[in-house]
Coordinates of N, CA, C and O in Angstrom, one line a residue:
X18 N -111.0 -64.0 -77.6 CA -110.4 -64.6 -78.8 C -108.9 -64.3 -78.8 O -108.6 -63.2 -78.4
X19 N -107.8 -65.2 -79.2 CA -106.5 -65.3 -79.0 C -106.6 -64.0 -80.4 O -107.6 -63.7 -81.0
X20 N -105.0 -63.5 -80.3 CA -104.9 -62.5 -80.6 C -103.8 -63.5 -82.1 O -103.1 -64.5 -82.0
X21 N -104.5 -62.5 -83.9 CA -104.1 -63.5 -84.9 C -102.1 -63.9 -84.9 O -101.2 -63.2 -84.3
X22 N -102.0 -64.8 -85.6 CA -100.7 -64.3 -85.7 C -99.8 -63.5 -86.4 O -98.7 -63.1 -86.0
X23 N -100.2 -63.2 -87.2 CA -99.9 -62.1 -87.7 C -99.7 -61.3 -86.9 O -98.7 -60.7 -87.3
X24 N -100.1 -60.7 -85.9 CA -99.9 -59.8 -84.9 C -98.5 -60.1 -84.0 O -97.8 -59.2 -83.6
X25 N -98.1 -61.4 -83.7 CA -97.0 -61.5 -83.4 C -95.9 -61.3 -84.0 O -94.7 -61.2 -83.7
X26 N -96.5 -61.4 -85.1 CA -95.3 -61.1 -86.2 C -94.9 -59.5 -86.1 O -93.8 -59.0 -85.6
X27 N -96.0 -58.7 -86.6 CA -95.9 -57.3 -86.2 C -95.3 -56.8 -84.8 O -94.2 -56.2 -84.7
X28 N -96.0 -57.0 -83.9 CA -95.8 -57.2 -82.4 C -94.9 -58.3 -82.0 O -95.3 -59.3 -81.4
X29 N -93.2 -58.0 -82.5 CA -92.6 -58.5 -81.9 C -91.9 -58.5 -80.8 O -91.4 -57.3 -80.7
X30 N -91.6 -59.2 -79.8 CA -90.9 -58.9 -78.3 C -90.1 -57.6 -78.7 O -90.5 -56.6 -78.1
X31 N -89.1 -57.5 -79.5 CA -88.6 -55.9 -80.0 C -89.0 -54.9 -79.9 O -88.5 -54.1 -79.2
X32 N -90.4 -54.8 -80.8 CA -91.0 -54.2 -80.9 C -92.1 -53.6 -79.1 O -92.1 -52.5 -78.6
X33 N -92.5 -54.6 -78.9 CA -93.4 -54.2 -77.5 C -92.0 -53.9 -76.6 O -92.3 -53.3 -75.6
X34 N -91.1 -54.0 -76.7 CA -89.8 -53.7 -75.9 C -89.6 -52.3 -75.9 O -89.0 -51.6 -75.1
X35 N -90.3 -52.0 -77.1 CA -89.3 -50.4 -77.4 C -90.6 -49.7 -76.9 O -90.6 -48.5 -76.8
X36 N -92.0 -50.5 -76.8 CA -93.0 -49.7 -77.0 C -93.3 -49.2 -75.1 O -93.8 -48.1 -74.8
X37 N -92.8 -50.2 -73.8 CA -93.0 -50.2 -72.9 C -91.5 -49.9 -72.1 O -91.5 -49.6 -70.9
X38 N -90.6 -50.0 -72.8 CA -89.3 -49.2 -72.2 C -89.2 -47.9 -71.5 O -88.7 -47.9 -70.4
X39 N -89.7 -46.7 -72.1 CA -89.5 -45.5 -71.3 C -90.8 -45.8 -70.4 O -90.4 -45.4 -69.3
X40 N -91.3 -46.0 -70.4 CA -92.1 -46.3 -69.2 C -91.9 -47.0 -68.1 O -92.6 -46.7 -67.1
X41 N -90.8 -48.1 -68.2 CA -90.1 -49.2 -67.3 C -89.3 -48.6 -66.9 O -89.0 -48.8 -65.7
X42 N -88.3 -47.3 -68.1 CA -87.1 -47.1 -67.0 C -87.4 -45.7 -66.2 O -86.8 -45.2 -65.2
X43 N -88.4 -45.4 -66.7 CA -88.5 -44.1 -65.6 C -89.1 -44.4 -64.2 O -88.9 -43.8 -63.2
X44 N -90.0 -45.6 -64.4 CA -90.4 -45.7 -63.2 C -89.8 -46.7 -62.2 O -90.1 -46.9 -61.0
X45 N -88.3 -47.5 -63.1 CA -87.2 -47.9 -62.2 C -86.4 -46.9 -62.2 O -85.5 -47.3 -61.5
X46 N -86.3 -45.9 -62.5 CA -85.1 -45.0 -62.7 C -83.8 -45.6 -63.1 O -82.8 -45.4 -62.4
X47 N -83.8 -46.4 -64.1 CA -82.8 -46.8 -65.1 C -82.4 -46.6 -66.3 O -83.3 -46.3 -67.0
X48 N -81.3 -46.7 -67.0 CA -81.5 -45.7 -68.2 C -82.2 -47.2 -69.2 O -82.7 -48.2 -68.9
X49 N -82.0 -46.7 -70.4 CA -82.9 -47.0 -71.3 C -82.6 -48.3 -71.9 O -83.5 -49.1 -72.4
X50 N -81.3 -48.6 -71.9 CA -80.4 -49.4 -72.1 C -80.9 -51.3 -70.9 O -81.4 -52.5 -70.9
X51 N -80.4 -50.2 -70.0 CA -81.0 -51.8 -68.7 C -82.2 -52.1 -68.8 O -82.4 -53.3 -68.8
X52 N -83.7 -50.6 -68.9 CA -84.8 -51.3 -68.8 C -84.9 -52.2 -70.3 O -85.3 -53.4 -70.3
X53 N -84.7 -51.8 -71.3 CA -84.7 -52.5 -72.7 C -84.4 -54.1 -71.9 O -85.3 -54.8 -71.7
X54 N -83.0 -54.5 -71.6 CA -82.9 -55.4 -71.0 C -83.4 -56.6 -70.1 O -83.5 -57.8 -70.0
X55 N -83.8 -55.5 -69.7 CA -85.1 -56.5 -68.4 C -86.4 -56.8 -68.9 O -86.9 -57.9 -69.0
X56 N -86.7 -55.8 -69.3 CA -88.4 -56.3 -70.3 C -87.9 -57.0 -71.3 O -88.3 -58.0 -70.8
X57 N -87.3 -57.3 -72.2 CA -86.5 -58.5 -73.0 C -86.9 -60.0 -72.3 O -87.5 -60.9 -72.8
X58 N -86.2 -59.9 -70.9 CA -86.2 -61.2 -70.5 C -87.4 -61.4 -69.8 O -87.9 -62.5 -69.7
X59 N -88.1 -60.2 -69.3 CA -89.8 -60.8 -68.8 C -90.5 -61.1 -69.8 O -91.3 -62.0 -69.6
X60 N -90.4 -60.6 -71.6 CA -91.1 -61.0 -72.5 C -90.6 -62.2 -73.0 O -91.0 -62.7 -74.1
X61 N -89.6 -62.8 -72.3 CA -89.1 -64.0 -73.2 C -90.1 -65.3 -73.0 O -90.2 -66.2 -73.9
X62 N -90.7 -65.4 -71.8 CA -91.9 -66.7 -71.6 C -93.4 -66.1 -71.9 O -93.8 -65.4 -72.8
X63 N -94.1 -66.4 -70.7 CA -95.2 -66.5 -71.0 C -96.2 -65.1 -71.2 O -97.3 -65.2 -71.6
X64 N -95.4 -63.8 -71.0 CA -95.6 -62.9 -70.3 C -96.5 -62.2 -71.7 O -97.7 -61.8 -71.7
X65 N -95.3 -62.1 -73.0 CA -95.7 -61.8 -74.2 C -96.9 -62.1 -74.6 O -97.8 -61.3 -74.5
X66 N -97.0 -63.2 -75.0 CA -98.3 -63.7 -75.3 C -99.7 -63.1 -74.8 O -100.7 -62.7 -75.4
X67 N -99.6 -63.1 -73.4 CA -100.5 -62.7 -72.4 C -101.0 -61.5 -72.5 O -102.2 -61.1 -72.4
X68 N -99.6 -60.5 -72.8 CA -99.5 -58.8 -73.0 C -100.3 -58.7 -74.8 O -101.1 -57.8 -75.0
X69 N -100.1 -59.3 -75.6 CA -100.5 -59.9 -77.1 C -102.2 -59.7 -77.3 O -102.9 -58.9 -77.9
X70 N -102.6 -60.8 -76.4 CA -104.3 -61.2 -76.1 C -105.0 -59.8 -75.9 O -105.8 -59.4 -76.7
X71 N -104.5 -59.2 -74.6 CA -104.5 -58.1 -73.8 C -105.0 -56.5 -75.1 O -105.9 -55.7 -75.2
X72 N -103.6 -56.9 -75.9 CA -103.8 -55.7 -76.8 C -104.7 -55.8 -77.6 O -105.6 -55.0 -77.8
X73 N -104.6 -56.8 -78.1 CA -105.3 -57.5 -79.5 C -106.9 -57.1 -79.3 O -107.6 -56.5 -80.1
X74 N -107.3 -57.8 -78.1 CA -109.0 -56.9 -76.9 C -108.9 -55.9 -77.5 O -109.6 -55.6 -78.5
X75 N -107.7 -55.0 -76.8 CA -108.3 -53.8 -76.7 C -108.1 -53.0 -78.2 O -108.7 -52.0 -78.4
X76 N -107.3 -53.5 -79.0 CA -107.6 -53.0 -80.3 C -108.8 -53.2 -81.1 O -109.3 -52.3 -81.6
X77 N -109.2 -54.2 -81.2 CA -110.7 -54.7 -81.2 C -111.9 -54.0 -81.0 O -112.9 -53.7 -81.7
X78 N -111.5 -53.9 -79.7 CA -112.9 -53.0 -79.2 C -112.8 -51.8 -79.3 O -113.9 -51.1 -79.0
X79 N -111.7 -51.1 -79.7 CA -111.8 -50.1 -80.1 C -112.1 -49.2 -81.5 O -112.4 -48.1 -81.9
X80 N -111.8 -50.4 -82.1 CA -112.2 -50.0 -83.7 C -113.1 -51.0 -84.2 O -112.7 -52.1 -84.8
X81 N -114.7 -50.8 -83.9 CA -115.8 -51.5 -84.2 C -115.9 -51.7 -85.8 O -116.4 -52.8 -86.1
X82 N -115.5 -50.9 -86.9 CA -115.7 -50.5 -88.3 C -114.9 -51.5 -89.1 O -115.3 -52.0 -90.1
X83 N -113.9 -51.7 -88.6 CA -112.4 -52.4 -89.2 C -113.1 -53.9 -89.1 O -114.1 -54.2 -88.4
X84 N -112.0 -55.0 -90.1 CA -112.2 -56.2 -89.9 C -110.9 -56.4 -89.3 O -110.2 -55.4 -89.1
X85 N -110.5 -58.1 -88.9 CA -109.8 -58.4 -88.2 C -108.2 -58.2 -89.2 O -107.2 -57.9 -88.6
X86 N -108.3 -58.4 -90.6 CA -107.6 -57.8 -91.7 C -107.4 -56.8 -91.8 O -106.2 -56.5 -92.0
X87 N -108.3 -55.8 -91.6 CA -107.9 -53.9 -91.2 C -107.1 -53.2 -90.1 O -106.4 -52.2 -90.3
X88 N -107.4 -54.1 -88.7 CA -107.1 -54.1 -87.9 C -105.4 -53.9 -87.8 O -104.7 -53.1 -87.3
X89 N -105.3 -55.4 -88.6 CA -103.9 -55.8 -88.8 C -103.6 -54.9 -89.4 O -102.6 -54.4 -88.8
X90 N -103.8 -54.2 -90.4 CA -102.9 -53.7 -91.4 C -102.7 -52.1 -90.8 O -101.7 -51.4 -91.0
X91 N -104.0 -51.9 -89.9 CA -103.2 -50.8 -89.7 C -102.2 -50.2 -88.5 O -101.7 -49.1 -88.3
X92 N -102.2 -51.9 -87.9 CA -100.7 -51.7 -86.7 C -99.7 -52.1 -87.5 O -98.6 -52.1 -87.0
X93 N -99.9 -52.6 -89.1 CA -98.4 -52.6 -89.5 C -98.5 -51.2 -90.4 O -97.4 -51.0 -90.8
X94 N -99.1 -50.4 -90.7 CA -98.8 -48.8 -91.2 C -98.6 -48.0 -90.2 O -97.9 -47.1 -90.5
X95 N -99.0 -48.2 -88.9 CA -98.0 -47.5 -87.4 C -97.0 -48.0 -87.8 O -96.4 -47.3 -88.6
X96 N -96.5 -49.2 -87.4 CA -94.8 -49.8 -87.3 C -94.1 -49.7 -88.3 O -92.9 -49.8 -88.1
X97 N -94.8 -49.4 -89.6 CA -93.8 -48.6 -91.1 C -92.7 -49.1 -91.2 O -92.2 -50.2 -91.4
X98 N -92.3 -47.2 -91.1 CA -90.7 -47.5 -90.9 C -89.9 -47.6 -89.4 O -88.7 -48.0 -89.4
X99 N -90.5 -47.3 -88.5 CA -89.9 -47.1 -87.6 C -90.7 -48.2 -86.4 O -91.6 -47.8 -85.5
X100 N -90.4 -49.3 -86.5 CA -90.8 -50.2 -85.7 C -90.8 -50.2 -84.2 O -91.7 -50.3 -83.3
X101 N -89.4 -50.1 -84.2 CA -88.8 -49.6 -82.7 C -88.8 -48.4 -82.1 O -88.1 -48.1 -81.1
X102 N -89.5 -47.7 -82.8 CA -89.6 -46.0 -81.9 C -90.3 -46.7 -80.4 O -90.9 -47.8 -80.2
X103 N -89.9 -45.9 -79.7 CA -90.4 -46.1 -78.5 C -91.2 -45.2 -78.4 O -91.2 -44.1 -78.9
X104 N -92.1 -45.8 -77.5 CA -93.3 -45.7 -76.8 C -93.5 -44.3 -75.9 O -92.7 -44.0 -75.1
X105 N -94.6 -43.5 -76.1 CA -94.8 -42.7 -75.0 C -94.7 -43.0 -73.3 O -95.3 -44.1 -73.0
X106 N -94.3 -42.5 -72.5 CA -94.1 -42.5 -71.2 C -95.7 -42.4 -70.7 O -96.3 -41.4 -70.9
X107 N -96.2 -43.5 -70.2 CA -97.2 -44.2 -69.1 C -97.4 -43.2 -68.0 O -96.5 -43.0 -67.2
X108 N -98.8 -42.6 -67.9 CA -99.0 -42.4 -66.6 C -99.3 -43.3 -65.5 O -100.4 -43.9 -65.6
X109 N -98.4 -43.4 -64.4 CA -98.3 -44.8 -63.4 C -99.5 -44.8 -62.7 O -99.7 -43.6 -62.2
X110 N -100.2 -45.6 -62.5 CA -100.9 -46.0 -61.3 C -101.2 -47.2 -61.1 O -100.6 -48.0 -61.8
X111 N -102.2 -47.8 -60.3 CA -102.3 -48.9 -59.4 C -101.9 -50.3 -60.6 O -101.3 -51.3 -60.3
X112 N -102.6 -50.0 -61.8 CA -102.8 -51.2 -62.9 C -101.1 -51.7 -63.0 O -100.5 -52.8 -62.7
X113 N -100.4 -50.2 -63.7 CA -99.4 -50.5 -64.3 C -98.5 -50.8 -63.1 O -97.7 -51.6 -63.4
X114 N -98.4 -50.2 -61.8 CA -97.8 -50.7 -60.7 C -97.7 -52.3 -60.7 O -96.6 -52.8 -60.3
X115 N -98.7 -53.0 -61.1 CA -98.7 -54.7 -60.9 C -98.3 -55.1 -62.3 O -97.9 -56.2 -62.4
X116 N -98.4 -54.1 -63.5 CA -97.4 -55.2 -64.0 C -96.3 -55.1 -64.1 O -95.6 -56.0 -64.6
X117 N -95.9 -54.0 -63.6 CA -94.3 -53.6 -63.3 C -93.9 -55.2 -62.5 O -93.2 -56.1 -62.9
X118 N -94.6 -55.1 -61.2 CA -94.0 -55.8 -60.2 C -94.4 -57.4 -61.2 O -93.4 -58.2 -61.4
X119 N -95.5 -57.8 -61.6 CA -94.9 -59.1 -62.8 C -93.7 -59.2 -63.4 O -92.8 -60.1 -63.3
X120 N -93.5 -57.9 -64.4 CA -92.0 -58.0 -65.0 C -90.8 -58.5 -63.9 O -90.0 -59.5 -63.8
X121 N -91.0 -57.5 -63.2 CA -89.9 -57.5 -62.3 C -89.8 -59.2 -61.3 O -88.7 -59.5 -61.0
X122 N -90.6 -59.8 -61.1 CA -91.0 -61.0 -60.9 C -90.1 -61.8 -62.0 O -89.0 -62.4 -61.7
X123 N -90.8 -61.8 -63.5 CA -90.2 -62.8 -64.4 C -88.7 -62.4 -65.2 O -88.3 -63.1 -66.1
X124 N -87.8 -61.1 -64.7 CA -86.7 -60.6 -64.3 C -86.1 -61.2 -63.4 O -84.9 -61.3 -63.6
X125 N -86.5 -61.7 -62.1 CA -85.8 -62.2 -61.0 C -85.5 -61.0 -59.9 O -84.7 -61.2 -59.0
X126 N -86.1 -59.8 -60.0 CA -85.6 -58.7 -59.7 C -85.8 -58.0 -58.7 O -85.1 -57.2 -58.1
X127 N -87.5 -58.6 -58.5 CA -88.6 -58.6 -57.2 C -88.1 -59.3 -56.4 O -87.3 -60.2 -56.8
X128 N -88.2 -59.1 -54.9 CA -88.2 -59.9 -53.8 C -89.3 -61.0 -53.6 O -90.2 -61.1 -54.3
X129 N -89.0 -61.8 -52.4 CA -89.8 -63.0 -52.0 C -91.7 -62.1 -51.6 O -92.9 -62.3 -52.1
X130 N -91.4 -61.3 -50.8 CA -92.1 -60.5 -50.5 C -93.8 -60.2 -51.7 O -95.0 -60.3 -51.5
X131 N -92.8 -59.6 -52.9 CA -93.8 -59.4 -53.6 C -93.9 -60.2 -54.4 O -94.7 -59.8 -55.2
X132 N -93.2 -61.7 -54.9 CA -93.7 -62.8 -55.4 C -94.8 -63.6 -54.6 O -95.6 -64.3 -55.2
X133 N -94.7 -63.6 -52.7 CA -96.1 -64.2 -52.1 C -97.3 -63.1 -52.3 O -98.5 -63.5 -52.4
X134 N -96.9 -61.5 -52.4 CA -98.0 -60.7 -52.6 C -99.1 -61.1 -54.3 O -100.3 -61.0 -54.4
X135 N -98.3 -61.4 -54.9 CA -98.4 -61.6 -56.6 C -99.3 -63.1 -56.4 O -100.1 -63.6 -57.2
X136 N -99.1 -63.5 -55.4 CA -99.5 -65.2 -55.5 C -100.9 -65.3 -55.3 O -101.7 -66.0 -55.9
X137 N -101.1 -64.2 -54.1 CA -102.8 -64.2 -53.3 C -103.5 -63.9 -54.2 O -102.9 -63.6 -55.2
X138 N -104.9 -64.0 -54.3 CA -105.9 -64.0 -54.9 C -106.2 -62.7 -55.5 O -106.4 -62.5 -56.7
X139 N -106.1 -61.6 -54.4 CA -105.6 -60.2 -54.9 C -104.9 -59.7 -55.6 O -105.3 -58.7 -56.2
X140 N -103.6 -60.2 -55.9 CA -102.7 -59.9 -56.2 C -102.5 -60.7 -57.6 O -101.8 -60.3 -58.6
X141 N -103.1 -61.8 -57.7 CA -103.8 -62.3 -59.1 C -104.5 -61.4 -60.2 O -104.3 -61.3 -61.4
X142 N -105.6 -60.8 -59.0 CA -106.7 -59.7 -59.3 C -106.3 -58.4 -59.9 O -107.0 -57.6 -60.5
X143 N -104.9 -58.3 -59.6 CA -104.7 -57.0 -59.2 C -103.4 -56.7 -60.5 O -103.1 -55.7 -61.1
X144 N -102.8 -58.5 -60.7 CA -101.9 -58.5 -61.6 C -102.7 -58.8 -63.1 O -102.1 -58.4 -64.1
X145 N -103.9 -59.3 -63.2 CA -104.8 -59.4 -64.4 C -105.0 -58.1 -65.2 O -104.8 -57.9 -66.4
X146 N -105.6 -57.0 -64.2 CA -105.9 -55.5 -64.3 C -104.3 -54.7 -65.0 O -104.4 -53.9 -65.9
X147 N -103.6 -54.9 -64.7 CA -102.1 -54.5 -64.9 C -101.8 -55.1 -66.4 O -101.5 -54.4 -67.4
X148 N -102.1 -56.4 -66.4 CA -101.8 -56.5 -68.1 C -102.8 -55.7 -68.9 O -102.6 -54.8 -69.7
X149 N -104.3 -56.3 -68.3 CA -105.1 -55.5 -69.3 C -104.7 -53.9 -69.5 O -104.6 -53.5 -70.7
X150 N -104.6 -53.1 -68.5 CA -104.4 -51.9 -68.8 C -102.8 -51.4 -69.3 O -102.4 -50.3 -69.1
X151 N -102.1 -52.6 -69.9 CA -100.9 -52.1 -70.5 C -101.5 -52.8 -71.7 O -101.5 -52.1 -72.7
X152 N -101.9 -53.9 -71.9 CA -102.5 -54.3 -73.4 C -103.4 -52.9 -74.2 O -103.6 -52.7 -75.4
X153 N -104.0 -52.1 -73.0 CA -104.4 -51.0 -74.0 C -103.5 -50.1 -74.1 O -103.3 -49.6 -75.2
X154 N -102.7 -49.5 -73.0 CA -101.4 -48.5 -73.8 C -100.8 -48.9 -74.7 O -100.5 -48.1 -75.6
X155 N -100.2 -50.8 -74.8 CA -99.8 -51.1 -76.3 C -101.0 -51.3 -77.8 O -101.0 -51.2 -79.0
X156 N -101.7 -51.4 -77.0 CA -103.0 -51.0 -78.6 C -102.8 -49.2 -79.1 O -102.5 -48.7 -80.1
X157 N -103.0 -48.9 -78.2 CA -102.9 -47.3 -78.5 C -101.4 -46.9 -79.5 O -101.4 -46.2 -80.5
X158 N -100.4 -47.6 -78.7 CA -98.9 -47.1 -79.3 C -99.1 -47.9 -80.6 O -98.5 -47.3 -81.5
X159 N -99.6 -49.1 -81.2 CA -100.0 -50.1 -82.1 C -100.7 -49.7 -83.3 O -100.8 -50.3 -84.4
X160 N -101.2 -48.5 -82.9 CA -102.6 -48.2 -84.1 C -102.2 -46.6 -84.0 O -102.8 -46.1 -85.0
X161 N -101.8 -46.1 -83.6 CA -101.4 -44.4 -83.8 C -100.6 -44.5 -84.6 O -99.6 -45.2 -84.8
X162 N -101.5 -42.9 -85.9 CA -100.0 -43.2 -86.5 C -101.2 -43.3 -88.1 O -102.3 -42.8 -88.0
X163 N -100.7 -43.8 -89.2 CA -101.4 -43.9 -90.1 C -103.0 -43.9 -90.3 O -103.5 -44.0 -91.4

């Protein structure tokens, strides 16, 4: 099920910016400022939306009790006052490895290399797994909290 809108409203590119930043720049080793920057411009097409669906699942499935109304309301009593707090720092492995290398793809940032790697069937496989498992670190940073 597409994720409501209302959720985009809440979950705006800002917002998921600030939520997946320390996690982008530590594992480019960039300060906080550049990764803000770059995840900016991979969330500006199709990327957001995708990362949106992703969360939206995994918020869902994790609060069986709530309606799709409840749900909402309580990633806007996380985002309160402080919308843009950033996100806890990601423990890296294989998932979030691929969607790093997507950002960094729809950044321009990646080489030829790992845009043919990203292309194969695997790397489809491998890039699918990477959203989902960052759509649930942003459910989690989404709903903690109130």
């Amino acid at each position: 099920m597409p994720y409501p809108p209302r959720l985009a409203h809440l979950a705006t590119r800002a917002v998921v910016v600030a939520k997946l930043m320390p996690t982008y720049a530590q594992a480019h080793n960039i300060d906080e400022e550049e990764a803000s920057q770059r995840l900016s411009t991979a969330l500006a097409g199709r990327m957001l939306p995708t990362l949106l669906d992703a969360a939206w699942d995994a918020i869902r499935g994790k609060a069986k009790r709530l309606t799709d109304d409840g749900l909402l309301e309580k990633v806007a009593a996380t985002l309160g006052d402080r919308p843009l707090r950033p996100g806890k720092v990601a423990t890296l492995n294989p998932a979030w490895s691929a969607f790093l290398v997507l950002a960094d793809l729809e950044v321009g940032t990646a080489g030829d290399a790992a845009r043919r790697v990203m292309e194969t069937e695997e790397g489809r496989r491998r890039g699918a797994e990477g959203v989902a498992e960052v759509g649930r670190f942003l459910a989690a940073e989404l709903t903690r909290g109130k």
